[in-house]
Short mmCIF file of C-alpha atoms in Angstrom, two decimals:
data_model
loop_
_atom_site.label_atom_id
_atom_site.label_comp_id
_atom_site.label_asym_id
_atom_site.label_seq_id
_atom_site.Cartn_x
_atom_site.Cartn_y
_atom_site.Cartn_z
CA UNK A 1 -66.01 -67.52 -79.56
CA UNK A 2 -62.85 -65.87 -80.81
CA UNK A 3 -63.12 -63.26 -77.63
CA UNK A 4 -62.22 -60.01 -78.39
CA UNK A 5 -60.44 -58.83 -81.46
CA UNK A 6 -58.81 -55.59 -81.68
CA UNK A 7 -57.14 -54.23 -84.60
CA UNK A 8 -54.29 -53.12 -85.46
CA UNK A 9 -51.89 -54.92 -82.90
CA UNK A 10 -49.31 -52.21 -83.43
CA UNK A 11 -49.72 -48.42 -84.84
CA UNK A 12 -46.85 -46.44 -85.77
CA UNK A 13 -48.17 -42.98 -86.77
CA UNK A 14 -47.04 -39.30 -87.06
CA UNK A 15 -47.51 -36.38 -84.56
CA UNK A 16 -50.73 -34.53 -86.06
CA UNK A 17 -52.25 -37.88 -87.80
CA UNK A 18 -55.51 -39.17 -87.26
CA UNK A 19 -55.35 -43.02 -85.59
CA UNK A 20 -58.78 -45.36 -85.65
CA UNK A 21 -58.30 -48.50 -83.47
CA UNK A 22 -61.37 -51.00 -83.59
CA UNK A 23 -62.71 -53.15 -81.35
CA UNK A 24 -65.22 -56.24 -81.66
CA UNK A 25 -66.35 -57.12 -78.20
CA UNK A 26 -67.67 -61.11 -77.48
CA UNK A 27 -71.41 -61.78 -79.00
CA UNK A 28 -73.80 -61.14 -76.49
CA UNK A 29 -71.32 -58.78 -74.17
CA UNK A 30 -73.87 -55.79 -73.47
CA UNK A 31 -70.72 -53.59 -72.40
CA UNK A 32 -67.73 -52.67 -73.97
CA UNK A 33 -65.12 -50.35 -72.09
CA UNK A 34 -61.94 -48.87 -73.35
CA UNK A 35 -58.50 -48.54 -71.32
CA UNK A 36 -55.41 -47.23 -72.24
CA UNK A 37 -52.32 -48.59 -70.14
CA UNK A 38 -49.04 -47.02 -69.76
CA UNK A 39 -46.13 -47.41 -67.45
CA UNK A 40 -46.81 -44.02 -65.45
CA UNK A 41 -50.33 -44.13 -64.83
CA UNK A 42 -51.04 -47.58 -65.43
CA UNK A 43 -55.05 -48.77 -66.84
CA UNK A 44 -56.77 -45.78 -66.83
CA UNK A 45 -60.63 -46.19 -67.85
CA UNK A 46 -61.13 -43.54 -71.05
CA UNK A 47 -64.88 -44.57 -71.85
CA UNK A 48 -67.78 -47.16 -71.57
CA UNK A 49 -70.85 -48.18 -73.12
CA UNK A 50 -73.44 -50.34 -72.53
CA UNK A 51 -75.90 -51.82 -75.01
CA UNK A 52 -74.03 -49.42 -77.42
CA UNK A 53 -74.78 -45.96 -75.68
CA UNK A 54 -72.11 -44.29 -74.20
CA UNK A 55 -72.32 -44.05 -70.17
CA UNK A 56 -69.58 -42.54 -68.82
CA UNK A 57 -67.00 -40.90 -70.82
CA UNK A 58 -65.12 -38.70 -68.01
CA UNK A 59 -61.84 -40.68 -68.85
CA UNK A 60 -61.13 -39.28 -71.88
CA UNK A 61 -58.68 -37.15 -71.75
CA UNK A 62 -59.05 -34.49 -74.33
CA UNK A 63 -61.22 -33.45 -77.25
CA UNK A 64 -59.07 -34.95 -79.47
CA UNK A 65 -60.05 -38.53 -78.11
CA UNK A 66 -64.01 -40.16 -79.66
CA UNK A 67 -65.16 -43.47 -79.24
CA UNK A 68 -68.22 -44.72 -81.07
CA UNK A 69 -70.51 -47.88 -81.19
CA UNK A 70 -72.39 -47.67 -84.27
CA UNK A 71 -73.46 -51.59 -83.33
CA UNK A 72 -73.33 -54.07 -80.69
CA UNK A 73 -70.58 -56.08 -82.54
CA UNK A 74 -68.19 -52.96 -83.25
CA UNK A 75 -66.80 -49.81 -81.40
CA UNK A 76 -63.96 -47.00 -82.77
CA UNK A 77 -61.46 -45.20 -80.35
CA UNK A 78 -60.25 -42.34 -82.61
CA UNK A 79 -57.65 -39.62 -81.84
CA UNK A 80 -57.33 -36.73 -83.55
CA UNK A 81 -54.82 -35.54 -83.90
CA UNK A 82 -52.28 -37.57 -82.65
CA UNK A 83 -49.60 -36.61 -80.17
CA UNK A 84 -46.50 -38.33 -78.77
CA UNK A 85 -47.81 -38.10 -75.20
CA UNK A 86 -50.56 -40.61 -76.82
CA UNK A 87 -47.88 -43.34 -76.86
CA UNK A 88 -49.83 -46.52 -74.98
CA UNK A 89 -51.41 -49.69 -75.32
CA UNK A 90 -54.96 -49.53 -75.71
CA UNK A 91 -57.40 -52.09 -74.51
CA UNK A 92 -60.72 -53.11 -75.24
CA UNK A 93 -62.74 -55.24 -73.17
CA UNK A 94 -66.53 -56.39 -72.73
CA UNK A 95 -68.47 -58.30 -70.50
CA UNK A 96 -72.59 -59.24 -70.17
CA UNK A 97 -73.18 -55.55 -68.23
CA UNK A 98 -73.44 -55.91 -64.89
CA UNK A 99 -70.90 -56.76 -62.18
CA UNK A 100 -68.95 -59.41 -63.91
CA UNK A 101 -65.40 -59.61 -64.90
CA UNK A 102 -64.27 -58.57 -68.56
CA UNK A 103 -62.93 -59.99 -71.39
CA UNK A 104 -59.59 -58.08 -72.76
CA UNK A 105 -58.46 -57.80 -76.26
CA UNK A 106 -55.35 -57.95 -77.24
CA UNK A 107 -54.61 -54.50 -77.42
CA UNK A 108 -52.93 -52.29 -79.36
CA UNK A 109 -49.83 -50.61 -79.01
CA UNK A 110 -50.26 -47.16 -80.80
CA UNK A 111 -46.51 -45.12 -81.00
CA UNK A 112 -46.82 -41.51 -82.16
CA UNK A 113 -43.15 -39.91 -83.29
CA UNK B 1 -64.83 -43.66 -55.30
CA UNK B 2 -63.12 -46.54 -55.92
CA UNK B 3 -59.35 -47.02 -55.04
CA UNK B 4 -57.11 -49.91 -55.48
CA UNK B 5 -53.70 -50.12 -53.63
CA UNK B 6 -50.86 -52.55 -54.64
CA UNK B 7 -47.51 -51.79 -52.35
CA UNK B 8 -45.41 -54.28 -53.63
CA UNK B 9 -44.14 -53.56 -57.13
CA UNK B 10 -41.92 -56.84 -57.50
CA UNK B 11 -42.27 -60.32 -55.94
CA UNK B 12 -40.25 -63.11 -56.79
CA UNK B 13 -40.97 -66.81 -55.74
CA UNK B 14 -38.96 -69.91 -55.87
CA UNK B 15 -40.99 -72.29 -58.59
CA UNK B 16 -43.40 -75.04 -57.05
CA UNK B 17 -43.78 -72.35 -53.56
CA UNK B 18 -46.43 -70.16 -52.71
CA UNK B 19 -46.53 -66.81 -52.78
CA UNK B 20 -48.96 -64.16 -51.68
CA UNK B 21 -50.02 -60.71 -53.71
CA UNK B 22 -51.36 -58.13 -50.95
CA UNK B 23 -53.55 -55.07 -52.32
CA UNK B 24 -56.19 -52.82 -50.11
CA UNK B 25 -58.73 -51.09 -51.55
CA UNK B 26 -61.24 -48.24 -50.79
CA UNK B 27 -64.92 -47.95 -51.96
CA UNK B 28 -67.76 -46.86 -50.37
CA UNK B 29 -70.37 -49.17 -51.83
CA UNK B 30 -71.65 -52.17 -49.83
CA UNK B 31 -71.98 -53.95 -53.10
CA UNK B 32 -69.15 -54.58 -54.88
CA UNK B 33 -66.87 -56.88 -56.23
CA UNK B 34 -62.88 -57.65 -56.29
CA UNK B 35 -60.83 -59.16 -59.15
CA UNK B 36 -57.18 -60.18 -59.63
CA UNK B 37 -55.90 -59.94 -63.72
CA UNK B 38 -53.03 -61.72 -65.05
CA UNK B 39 -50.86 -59.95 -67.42
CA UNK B 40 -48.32 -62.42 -68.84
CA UNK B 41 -45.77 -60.89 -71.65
CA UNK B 42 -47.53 -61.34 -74.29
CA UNK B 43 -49.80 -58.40 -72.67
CA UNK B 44 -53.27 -60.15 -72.78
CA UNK B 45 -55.59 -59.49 -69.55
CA UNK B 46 -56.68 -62.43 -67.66
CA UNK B 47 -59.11 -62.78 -65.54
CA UNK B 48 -57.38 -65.30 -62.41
CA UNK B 49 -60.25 -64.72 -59.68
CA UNK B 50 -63.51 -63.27 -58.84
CA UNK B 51 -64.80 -62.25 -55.39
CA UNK B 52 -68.08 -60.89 -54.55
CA UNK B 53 -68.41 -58.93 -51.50
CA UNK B 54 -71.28 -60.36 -50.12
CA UNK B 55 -69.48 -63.87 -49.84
CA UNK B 56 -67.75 -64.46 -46.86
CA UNK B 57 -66.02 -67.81 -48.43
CA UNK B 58 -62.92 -67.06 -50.10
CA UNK B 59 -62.78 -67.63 -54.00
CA UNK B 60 -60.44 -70.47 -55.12
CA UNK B 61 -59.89 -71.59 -58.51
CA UNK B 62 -57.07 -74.18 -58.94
CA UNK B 63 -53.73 -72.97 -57.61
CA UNK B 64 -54.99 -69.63 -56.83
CA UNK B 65 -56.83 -68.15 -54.01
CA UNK B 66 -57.63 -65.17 -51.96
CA UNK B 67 -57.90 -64.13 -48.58
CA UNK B 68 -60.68 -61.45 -48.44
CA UNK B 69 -60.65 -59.17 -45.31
CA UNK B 70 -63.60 -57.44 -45.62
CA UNK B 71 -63.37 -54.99 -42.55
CA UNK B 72 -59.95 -54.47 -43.57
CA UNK B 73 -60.56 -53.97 -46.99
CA UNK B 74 -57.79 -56.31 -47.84
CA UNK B 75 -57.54 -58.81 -50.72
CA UNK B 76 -54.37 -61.07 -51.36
CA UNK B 77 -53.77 -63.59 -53.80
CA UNK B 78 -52.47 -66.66 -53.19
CA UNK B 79 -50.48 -68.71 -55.73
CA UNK B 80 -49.71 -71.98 -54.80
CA UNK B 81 -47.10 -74.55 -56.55
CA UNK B 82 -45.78 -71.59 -58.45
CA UNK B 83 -44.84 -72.15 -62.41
CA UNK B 84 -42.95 -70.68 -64.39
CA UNK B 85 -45.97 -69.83 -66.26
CA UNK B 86 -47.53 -68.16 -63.28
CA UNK B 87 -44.24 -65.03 -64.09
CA UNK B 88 -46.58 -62.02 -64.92
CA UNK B 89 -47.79 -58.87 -64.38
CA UNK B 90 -50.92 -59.09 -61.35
CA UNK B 91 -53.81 -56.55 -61.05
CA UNK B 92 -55.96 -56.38 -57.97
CA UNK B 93 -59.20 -54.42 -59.05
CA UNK B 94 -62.16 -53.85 -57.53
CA UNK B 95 -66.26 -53.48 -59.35
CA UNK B 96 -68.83 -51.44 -58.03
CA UNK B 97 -72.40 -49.64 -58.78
CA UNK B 98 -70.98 -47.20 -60.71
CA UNK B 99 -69.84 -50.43 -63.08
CA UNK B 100 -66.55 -49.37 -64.07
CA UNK B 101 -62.94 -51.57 -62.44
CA UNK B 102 -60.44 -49.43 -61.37
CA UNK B 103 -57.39 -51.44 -61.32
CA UNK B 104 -54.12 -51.01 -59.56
CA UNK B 105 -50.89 -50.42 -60.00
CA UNK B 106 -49.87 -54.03 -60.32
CA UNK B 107 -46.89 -56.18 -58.89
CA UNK B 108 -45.09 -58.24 -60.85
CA UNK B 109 -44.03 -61.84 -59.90
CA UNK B 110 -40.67 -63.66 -60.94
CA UNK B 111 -40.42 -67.34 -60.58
CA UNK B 112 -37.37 -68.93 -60.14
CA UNK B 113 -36.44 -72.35 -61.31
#
């Protein structure tokens, strides 16, 4: 299994532009969480799902944040629109549901001037 | 709620020593379980060791252990023969009901040659 791929690996964008990262979680992972990590408030949860349905979206910080799973083998984190403050990397990961460890991506570091 | 305290933010240890990663954590589950991440520079998430609560035995895998405190809700890491491989960023984080990690703030490890 190629564990989980998240694209892009690095984002440059404008303040006020719309960013899409993607994630594709490991084949068979039932849950799928998103983190963003940043050197003031370090991983912060923003959303998860499980078997595609989101479950608990309180860490989201603003209506201008969405995630989406359309499919078990694909999930969007979209913000809209973009703001410096956004400036982070952001992590998928998955894992079989339950109380097991995760699997990270590789992130990706989104930069909003 | 979960809460996950890490007090030191920088370790250093002389390579092929052992050094030991202290972090406390809060949760008022009886079920639950405790993780320590890796997070070289390249900035992938590793998953180093898994502890379930109900265990008394302490996890080991390889070079690495911990030294789980239940009624003190302590759990350290132990690195043994430290590499130079081993330099990275280290999460404590802790798993419960509610099925979402809350990591903490991390302490990062220097090895010396």
């Amino acid at each position: 299994d190629a564990g989980v791929i998240q694209s892009p690996r690095h984002e440059v964008t404008e303040m006020g532009q719309e960013v899409t990262l993607r994630c594709k979680p490991i084949s068979g992972h039932n849950s799928l969480f998103w983190y963003r990590q940043t050197m003031m408030r370090g991983l912060e949860l923003l959303i998860y799902f499980n078997n595609n349905v989101p479950i608990d979206d309180s860490g989201m910080p603003e209506d201008r944040f969405s995630a989406k799973m359309p499919n078990a083998s694909f999930s969007t984190l979209k913000i809209q629109p973009s703001e410096p403050r956004d400036s982070a990397v952001y992590f998928c990961a998955s894992n079989p549901s339950g109380l097991y460890g995760y699997t990270f991506g590789s992130g990706t570091r989104l930069t909003v001037v | 709620a979960q809460t996950v305290t890490q007090s030191q933010p920088e370790m250093s240890v002389q390579e092929a020593e052992t050094v030991t990663l202290s972090c406390t954590y809060d949760t008022s589950e009886s079920d639950y379980y405790l993780f320590w991440y890796k997070q070289p520079p390249s900035r992938q998430m590793i998953l180093v060791i898994r502890q379930e609560a109900y265990k008394q035995q302490n996890a080991t895998e390889n070079r690495f252990s911990v030294n789980f405190q239940k009624a003190a809700k302590s759990f350290s890491l132990k690195i043994s023969d430290s590499q130079l491989g081993d330099a990275a960023m280290y999460f404590c984080a802790s798993l419960d009901r509610s099925f979402k990690t809350i990591f903490g703030a991390g302490t990062r490890l220097f090895v010396k040659a």
